[in-house]
Coordinates of C-alpha atoms in Angstrom, one line a residue:
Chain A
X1 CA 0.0 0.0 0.0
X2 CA 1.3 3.2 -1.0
X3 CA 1.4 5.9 2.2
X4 CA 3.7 8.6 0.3
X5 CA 2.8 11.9 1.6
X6 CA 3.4 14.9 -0.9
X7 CA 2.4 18.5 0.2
X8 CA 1.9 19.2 -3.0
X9 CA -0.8 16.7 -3.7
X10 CA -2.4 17.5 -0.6
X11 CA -2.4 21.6 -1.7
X12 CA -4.1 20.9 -5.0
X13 CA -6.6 19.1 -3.3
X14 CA -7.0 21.9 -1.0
X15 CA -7.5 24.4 -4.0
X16 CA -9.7 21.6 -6.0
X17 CA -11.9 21.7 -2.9
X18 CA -12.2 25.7 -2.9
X19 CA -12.4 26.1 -6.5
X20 CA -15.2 23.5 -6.5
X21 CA -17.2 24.7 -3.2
X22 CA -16.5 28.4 -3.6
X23 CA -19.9 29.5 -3.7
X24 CA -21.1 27.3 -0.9
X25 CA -18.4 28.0 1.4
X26 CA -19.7 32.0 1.1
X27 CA -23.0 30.7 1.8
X28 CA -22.5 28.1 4.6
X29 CA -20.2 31.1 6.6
X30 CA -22.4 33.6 6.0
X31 CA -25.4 31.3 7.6
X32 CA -23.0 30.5 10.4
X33 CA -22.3 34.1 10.4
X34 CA -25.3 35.0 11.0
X35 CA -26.6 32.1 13.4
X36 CA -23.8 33.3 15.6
X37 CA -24.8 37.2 15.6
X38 CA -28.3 36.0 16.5
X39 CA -26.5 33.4 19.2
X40 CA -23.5 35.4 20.2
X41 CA -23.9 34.3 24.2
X42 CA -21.5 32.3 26.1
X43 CA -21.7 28.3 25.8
X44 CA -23.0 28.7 22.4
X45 CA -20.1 28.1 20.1
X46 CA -19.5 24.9 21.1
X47 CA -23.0 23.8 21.1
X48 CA -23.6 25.6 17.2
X49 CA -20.0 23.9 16.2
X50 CA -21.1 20.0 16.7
X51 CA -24.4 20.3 15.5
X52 CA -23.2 22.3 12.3
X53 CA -19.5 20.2 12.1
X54 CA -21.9 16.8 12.0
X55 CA -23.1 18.5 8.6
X56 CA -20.4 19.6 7.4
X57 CA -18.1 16.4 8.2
X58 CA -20.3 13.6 8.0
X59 CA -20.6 15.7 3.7
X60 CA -17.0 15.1 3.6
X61 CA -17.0 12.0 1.2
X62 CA -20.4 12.7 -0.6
X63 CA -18.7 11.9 -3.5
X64 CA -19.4 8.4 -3.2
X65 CA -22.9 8.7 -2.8
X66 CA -23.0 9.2 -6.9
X67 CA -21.2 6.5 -8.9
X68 CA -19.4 9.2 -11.4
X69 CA -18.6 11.3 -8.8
X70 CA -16.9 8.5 -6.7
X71 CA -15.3 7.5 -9.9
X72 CA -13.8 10.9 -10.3
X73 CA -12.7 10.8 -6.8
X74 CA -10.7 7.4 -6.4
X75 CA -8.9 8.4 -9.8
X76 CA -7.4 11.6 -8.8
X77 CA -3.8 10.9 -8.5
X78 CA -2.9 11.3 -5.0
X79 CA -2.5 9.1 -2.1
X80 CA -5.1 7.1 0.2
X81 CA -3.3 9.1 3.1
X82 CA -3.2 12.2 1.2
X83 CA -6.9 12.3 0.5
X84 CA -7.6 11.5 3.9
X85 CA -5.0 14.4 6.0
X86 CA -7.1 16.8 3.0
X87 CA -9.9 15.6 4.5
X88 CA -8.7 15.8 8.0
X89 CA -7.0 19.1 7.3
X90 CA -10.8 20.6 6.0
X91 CA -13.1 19.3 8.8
X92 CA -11.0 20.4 11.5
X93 CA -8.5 22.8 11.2
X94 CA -10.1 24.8 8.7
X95 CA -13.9 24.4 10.0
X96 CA -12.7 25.3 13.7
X97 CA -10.5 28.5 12.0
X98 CA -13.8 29.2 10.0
X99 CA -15.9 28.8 13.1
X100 CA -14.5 31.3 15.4
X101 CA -13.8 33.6 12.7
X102 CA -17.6 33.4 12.3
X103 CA -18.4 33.4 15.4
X104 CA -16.2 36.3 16.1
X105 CA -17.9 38.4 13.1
X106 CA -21.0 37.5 14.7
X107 CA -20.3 37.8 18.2
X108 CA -19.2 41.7 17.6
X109 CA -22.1 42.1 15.2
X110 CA -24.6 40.5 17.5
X111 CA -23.6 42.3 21.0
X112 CA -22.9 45.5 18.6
X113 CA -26.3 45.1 17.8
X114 CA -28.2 44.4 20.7
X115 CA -26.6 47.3 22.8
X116 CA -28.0 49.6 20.2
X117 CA -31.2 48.4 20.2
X118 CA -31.1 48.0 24.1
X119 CA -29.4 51.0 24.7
X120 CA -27.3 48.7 27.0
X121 CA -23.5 49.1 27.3
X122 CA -22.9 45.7 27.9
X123 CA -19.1 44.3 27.2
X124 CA -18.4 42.3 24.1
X125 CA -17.5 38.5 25.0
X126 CA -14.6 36.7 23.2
X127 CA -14.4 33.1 25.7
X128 CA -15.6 30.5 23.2
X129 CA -15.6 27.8 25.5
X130 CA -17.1 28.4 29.2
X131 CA -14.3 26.6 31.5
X132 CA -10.9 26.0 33.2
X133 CA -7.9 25.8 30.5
X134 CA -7.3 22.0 30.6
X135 CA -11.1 21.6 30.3
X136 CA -10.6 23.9 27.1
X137 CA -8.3 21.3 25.7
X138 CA -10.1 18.4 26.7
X139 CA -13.0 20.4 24.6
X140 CA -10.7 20.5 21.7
X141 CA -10.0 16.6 21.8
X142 CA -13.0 15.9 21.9
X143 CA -14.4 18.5 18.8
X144 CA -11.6 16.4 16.5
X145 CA -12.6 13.3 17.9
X146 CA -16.5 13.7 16.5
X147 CA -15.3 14.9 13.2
X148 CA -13.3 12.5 13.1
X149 CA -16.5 10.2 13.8
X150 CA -18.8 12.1 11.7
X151 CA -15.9 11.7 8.8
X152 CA -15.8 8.0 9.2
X153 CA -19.3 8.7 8.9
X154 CA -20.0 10.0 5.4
X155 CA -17.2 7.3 4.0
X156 CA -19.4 4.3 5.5
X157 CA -22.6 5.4 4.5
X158 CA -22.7 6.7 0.4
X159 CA -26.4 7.4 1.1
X160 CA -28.0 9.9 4.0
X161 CA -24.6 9.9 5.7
X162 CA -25.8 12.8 8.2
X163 CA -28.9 10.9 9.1
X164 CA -27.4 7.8 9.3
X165 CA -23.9 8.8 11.7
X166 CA -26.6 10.7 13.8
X167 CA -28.2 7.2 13.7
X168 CA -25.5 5.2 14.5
X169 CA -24.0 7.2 17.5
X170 CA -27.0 6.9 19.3
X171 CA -27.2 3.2 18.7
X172 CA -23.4 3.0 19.4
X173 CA -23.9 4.9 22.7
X174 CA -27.1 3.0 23.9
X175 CA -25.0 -0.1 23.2
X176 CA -22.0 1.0 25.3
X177 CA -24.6 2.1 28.3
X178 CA -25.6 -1.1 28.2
X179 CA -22.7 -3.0 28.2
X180 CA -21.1 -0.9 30.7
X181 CA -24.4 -0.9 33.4
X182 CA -24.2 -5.0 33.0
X183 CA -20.0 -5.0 33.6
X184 CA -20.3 -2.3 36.3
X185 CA -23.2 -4.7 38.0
X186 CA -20.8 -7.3 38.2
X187 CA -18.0 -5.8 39.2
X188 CA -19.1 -3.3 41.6
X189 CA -22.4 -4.9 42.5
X190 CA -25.8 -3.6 42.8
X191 CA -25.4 -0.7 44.6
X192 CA -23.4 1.3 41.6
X193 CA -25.2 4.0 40.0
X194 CA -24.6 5.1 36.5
X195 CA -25.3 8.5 36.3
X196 CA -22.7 9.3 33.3
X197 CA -23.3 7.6 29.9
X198 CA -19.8 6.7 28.8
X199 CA -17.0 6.5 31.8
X200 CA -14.1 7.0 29.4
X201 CA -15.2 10.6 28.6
X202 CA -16.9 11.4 31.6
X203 CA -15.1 14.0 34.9
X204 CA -16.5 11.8 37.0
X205 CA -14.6 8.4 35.8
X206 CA -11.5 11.0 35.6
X207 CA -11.9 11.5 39.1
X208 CA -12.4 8.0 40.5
X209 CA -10.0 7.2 43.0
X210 CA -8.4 4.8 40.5
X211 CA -5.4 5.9 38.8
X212 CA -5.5 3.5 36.2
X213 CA -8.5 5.4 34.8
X214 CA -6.9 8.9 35.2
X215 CA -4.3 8.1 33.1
X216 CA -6.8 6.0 30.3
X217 CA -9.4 8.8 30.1
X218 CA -6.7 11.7 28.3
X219 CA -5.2 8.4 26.6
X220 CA -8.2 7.6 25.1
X221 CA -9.4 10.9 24.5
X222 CA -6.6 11.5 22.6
X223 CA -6.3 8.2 20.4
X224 CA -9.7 7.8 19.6
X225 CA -9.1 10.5 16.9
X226 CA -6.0 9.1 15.4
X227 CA -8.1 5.5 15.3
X228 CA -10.7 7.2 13.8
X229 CA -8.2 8.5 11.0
X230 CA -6.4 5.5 10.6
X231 CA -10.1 3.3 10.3
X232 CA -11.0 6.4 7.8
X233 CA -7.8 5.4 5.6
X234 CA -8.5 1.7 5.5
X235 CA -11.9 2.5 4.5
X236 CA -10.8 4.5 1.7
X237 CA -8.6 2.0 0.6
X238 CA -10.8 -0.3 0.3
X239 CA -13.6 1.4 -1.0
X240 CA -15.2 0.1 -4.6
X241 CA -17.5 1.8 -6.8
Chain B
X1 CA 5.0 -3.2 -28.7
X2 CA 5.1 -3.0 -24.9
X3 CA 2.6 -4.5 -22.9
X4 CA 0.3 -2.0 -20.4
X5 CA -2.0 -4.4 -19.6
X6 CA -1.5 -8.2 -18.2
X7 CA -4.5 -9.9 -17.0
X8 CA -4.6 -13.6 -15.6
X9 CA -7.0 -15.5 -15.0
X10 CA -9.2 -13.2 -13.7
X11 CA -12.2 -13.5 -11.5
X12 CA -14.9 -10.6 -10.3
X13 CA -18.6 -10.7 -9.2
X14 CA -21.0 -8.6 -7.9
X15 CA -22.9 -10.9 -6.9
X16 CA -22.3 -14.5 -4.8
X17 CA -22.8 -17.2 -7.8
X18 CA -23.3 -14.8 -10.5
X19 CA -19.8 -14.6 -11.6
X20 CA -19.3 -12.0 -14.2
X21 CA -15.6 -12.2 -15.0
X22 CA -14.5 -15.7 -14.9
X23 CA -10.4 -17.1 -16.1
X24 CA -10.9 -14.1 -17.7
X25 CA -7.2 -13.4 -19.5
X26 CA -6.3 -10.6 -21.7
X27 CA -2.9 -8.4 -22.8
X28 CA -3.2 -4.9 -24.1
X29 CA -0.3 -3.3 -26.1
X30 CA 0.6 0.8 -26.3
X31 CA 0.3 2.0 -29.8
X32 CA -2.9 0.2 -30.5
X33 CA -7.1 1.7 -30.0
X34 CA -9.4 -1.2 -28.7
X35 CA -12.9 -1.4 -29.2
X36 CA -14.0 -3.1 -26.5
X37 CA -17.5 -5.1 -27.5
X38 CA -20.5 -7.0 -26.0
X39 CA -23.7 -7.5 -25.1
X40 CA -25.2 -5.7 -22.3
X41 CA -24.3 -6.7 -19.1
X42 CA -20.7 -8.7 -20.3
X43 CA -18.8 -6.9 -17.9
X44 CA -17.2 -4.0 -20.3
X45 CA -17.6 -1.3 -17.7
X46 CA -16.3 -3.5 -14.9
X47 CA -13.1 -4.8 -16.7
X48 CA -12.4 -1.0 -17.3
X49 CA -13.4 -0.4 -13.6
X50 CA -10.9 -3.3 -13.0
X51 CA -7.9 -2.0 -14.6
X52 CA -9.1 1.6 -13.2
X53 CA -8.7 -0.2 -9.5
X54 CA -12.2 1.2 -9.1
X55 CA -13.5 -2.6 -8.0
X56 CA -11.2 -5.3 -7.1
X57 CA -10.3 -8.5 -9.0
X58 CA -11.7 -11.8 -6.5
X59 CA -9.1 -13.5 -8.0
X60 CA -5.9 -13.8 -10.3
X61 CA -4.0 -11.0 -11.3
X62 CA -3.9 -7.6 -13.2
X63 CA -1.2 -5.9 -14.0
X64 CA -1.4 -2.3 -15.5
X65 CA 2.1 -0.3 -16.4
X66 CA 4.1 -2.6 -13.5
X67 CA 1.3 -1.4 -11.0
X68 CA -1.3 -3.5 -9.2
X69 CA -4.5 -1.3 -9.8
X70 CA -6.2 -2.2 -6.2
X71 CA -3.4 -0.1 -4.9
X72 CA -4.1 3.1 -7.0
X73 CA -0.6 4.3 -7.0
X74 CA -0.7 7.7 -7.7
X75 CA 2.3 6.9 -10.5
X76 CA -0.4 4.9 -12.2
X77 CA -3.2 7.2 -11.9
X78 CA -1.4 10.3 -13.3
X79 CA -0.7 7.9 -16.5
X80 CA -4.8 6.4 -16.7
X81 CA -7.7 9.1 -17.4
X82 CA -11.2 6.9 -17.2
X83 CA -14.0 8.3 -18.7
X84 CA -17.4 6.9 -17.4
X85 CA -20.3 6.6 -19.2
X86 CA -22.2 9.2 -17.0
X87 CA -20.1 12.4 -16.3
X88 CA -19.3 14.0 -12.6
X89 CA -21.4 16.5 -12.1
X90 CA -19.5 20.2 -10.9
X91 CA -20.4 23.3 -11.5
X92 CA -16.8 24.6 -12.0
X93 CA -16.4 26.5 -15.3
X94 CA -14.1 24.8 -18.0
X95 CA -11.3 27.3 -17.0
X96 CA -11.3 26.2 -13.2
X97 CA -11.9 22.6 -14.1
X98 CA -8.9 22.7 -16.0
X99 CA -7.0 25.0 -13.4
X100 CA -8.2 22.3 -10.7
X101 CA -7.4 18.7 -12.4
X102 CA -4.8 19.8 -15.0
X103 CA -2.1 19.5 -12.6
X104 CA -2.2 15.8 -11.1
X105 CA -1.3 15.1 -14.6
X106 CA 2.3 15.5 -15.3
X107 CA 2.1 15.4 -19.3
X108 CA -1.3 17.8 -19.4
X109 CA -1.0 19.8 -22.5
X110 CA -2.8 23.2 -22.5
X111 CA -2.6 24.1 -25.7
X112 CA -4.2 20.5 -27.4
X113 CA -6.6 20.9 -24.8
X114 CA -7.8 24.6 -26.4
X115 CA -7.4 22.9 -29.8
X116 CA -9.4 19.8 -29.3
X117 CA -12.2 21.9 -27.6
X118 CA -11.6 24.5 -30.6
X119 CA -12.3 21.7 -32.4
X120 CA -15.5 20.5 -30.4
X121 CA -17.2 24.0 -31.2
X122 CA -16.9 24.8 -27.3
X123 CA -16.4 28.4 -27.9
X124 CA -16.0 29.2 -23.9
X125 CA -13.8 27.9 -21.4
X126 CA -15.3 30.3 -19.1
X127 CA -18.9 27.9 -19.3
X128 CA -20.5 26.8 -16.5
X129 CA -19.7 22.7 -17.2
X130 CA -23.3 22.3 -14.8
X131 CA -24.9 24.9 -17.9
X132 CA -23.9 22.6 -20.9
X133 CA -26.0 19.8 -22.4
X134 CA -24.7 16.3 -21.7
X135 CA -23.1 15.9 -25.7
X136 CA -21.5 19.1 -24.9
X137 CA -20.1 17.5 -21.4
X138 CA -18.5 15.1 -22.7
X139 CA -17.0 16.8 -25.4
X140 CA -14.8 18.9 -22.6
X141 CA -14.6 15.6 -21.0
X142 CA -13.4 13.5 -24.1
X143 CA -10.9 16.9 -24.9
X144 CA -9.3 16.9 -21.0
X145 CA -8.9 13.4 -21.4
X146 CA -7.2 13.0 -24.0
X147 CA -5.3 16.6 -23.1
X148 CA -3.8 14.1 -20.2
X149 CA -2.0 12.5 -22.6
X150 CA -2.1 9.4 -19.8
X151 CA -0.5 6.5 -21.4
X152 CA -3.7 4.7 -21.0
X153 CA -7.2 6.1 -21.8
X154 CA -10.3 4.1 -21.0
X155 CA -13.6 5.4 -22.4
X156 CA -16.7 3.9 -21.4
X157 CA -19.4 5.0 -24.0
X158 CA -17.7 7.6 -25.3
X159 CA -20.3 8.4 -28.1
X160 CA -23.3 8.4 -25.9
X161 CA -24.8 11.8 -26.2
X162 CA -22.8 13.2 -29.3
X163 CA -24.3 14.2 -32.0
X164 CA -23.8 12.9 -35.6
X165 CA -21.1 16.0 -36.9
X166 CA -19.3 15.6 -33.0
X167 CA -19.0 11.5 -33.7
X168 CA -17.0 12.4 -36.8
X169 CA -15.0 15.0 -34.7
X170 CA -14.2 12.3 -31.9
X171 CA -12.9 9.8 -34.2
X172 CA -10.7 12.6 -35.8
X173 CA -9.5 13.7 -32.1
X174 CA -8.7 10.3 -30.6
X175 CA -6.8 9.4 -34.0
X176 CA -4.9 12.9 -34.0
X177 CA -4.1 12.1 -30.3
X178 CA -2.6 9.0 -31.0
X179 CA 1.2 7.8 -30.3
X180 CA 3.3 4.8 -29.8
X181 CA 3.0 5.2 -26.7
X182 CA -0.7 4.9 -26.0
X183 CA -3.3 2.5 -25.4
X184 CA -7.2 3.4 -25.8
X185 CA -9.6 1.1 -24.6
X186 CA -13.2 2.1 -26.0
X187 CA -15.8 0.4 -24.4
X188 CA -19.6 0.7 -26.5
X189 CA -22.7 -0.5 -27.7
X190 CA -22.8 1.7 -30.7
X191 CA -20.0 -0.2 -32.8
X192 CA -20.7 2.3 -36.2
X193 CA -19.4 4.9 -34.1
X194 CA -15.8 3.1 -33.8
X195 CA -15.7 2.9 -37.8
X196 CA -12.0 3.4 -38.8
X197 CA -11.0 4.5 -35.5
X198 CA -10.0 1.2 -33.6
X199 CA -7.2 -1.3 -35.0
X200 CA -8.5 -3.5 -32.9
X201 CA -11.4 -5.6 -32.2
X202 CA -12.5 -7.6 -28.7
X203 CA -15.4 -9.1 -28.5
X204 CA -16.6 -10.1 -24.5
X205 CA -19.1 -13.1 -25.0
X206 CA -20.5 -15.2 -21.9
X207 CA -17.9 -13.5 -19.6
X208 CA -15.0 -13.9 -21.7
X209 CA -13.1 -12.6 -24.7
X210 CA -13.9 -14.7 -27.5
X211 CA -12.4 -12.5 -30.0
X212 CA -9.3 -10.4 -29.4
X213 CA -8.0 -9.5 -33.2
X214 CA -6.1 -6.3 -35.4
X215 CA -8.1 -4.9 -37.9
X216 CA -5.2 -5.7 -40.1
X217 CA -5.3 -9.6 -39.7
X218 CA -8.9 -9.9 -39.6
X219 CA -9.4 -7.7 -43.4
X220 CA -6.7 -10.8 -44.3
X221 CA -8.9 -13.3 -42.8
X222 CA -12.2 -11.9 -43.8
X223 CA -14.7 -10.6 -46.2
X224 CA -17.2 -8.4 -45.5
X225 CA -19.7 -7.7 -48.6
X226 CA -22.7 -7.9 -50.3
X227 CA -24.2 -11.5 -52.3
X228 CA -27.2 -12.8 -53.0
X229 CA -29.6 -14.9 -50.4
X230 CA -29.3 -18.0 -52.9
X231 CA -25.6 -18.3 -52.2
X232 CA -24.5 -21.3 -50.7
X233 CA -20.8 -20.7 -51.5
X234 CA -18.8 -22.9 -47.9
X235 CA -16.8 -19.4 -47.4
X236 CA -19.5 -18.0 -46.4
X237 CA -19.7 -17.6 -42.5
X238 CA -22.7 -15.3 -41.9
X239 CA -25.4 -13.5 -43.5
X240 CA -27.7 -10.4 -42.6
X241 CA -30.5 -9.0 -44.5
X242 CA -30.2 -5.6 -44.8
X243 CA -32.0 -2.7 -47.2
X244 CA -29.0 -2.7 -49.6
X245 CA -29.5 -6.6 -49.7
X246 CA -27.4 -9.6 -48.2
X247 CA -24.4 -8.7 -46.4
X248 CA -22.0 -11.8 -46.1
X249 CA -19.3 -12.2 -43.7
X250 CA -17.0 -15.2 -45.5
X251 CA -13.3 -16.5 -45.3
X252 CA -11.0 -14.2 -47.3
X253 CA -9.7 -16.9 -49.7
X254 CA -8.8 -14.4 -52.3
X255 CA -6.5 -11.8 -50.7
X256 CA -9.0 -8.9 -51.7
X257 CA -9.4 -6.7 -48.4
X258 CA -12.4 -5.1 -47.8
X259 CA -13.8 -2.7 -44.9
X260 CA -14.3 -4.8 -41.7
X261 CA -17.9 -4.1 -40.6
X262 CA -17.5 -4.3 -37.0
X263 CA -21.5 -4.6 -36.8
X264 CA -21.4 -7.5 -39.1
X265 CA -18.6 -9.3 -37.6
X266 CA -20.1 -9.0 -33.9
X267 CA -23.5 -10.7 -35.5
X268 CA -21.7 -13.0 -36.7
X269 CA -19.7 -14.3 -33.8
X270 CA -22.7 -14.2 -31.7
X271 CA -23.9 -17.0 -34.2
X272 CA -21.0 -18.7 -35.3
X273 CA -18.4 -18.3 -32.6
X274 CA -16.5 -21.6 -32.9
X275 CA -15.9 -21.3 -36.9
X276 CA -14.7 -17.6 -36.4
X277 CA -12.6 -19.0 -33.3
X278 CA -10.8 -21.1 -35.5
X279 CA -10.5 -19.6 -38.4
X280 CA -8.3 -17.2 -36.1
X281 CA -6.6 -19.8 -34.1
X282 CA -4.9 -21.3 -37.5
X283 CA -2.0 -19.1 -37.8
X284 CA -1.0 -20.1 -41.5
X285 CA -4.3 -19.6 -42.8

């Protein structure tokens, strides 16, 4: 398998994907734009980012929802790992640049706005995530990790990938709840609550006494994304159409 | 002539026991035009698909330039340009289309690509490719492709769409684009449309090639003309009534060499297979 990584290929890429989207890039900011003027209070960015990176992610490999298009995709002359760090490289770091430059358009419009019309001098927030700094990086980890997801997504499912990654997760996540209620019933015994749905990502499995666990939970915060990836690539590579 | 294509005993289905390639073998040369022939639902689109790396053989082997096409090496990509029968769908202008795609192909040659669509009547590169009608498509399509100047060019249906004059214009573009170095693969239903343009013929029957022949040694092996329906001459192989009157397809035991009719010869190995098999099997005759 070939795993050559060459800048360049991953740069035209880039530029295929702007020439292409060009028009709907304007629009889709603009909307976010706007979405965060009307919703420019604090705790809202992160909330308006995973509901709107779902849809813009999980649209990542639409191509192969349309036989021609998926042909056109597979033969461009680049890489498996190429395509997928382009991929990578749009639904996070240029989707989270794009959101808070969005959000900061629309946080200054929106508060510019509203003390107008109130007649209100109140100050002009800029936190986008409510929170102590490790909790802020911890957010972070966790926004790549559900692109990633919602990337794996759209290469899984050709058809309705939103609706079916939305689909999915939930099912995923009952699954785990169960499984994790029966394993904590035996191990702990009947007098264990759950009151978190997934330990790994929850404070309050960070802060079990058990140091085993503190030291998992950032581990597997952190990997799940790179497994994500890596799943992503063998996906690609072994995608037909 | 070197070799692009190797494919051994080759082995694909869609479907569990509904093979549709089966031992299916096959070498393709550079320098040569293929008109790739059959029945609907042979398996045409899927051998290009195949040597595209688009779907992967089940078994045996292909080989395509020294590269395994399941891999899709980007040094074998830049060198292949596939045209399927039904186009990707952007709404790029020519202009940015080119400015997006020309570049992953190292031999891309800007100025053919202006002729050819010069050529096409596509007056505008700065055309919406979404605004254009399909014939018109594909004719931007056909010119990038061949533009690439890929070693290997796989067209599937290339003719679909085009009108009569732009048929004519095609087979004068993929002949002026022709080198030593090139292999075209055409894949189609409308075999009229290949007149003069392939120097060679392969025919997929039942899954398999059962014809795989140069245009040159089949005008020495056959006849293609017009008799009467009361001949009964043992030359004669086949026979289709037509408006002009009985066109025969018979053993070319004179040395005369006439046009192959590509039509006529598929008919006629659809009915007589084994008799046109070894005809082309004796190598002395």
């Amino acid at each position: 398998m070939n795993q050559s990584i060459n800048p360049n290929k991953i740069l035209l890429q880039l530029k295929q994907y702007f020439l292409e989207n060009q028009e709907k890039e304007i629009m889709y900011w603009g909307i976010m734009t706007l979405i965060f003027t009307l919703m420019h209070q604090d705790g809202t960015f992160l909330f308006i980012l995973s509901i709107s990176g779902l849809i813009f992610s999980a649209r990542q490999f639409k191509a192969f929802g349309h036989t021609p298009s998926g042909i056109h995709y597979l033969m461009i002359p680049a890489t498996q790992t190429e395509k997928i760090i382009t991929a990578v490289l749009l639904n996070t770091v240029y989707y989270f640049t794009m959101s808070v430059v969005a959000y900061g358009i629309g946080n200054l419009l929106g508060s510019t706005l509203f003390n107008n019309m109130m007649s209100t001098q109140a100050e002009i927030s800029w936190s986008l995530f409510t929170g102590e700094r490790h909790q802020i990086w911890s957010v972070l980890i966790s926004f790549v990790s559900t692109q990633a997801i919602y990337m794996l997504g759209s290469l899984i499912f050709t058809k309705h990938p939103v609706r079916k990654t939305i689909l999915t997760i939930i099912a995923v996540m009952v699954s785990l709840y169960i499984i994790e209620y029966f394993v904590f019933q035996l191990v702990f015994g009947n007098e264990t609550k759950l009151t978190n749905l997934l330990p790994f990502f929850s404070e309050k499995f960070a802060d079990a006494d058990d140091s085993f666990f503190k030291v998992l939970t950032p581990i597997m915060e952190s990997a799940l994304a790179v497994v994500l990836w890596i799943v992503s690539y063998f996906r690609l590579a072994e995608k037909e159409v | 002539m070197t070799k692009l294509i190797t494919i051994k005993d080759l082995n694909f289905q869609y479907a569990k026991n509904a093979p549709l390639l089966s031992n299916f073998s096959l070498d393709l040369e550079a320098g040569h035009i293929y008109g790739l022939l059959g029945k609907n639902g042979e398996g045409k689109s899927t051998l290009l698909k195949l040597i595209s790396g688009l779907v992967f053989a089940q078994g045996g082997s292909i080989d395509v330039m020294g590269f395994k096409p399941q891999l899709r090496h980007p040094s074998m990509l830049q060198d292949i340009y596939f045209l399927p029968e039904d186009l990707y769908q952007t709404s790029l202008s020519i202009e940015k289309y080119e400015q997006a795609y020309a570049p992953y192909y190292p031999h891309f040659n800007a100025n053919q690509f202006n002729q050819l669509l010069t050529e096409f009547e596509i007056d505008s590169k700065k055309a919406s490719l979404s605004k254009l009608s399909h014939g018109q498509k594909k004719k931007v399509m056909i010119a990038f492709g061949l533009a690439t100047n890929t070693k290997l060019l796989l067209l599937d249906e290339p003719t679909n769409g085009l009108d009569i004059p732009s048929k004519a214009q095609f087979r004068r573009m993929v002949a002026s684009a022709m080198n030593r170095e090139r292999c075209l693969i055409i894949s189609t239903h409308q075999v009229r449309d290949l007149d003069g343009l392939i120097d060679n013929i392969t025919i997929m029957d039942h899954h398999k090639i059962s014809f795989n022949e140069t245009v040159e040694d089949i005008k020495k092996k056959l006849t293609f003309k017009l008799g009467n329906r009361t001949d009964t001459d043992e030359s004669i192989i086949y026979t289709e009534e037509t408006i002009q009157g009985f066109c025969q397809v018979k053993k070319n035991l004179t040395g005369e060499e006439t046009k192959v009719d590509i039509e006529l010869l598929f008919n006629a190995l659809m009915t007589n297979k084994i008799r046109i098999q070894a005809l082309f099997s004796k190598h002395d005759n």
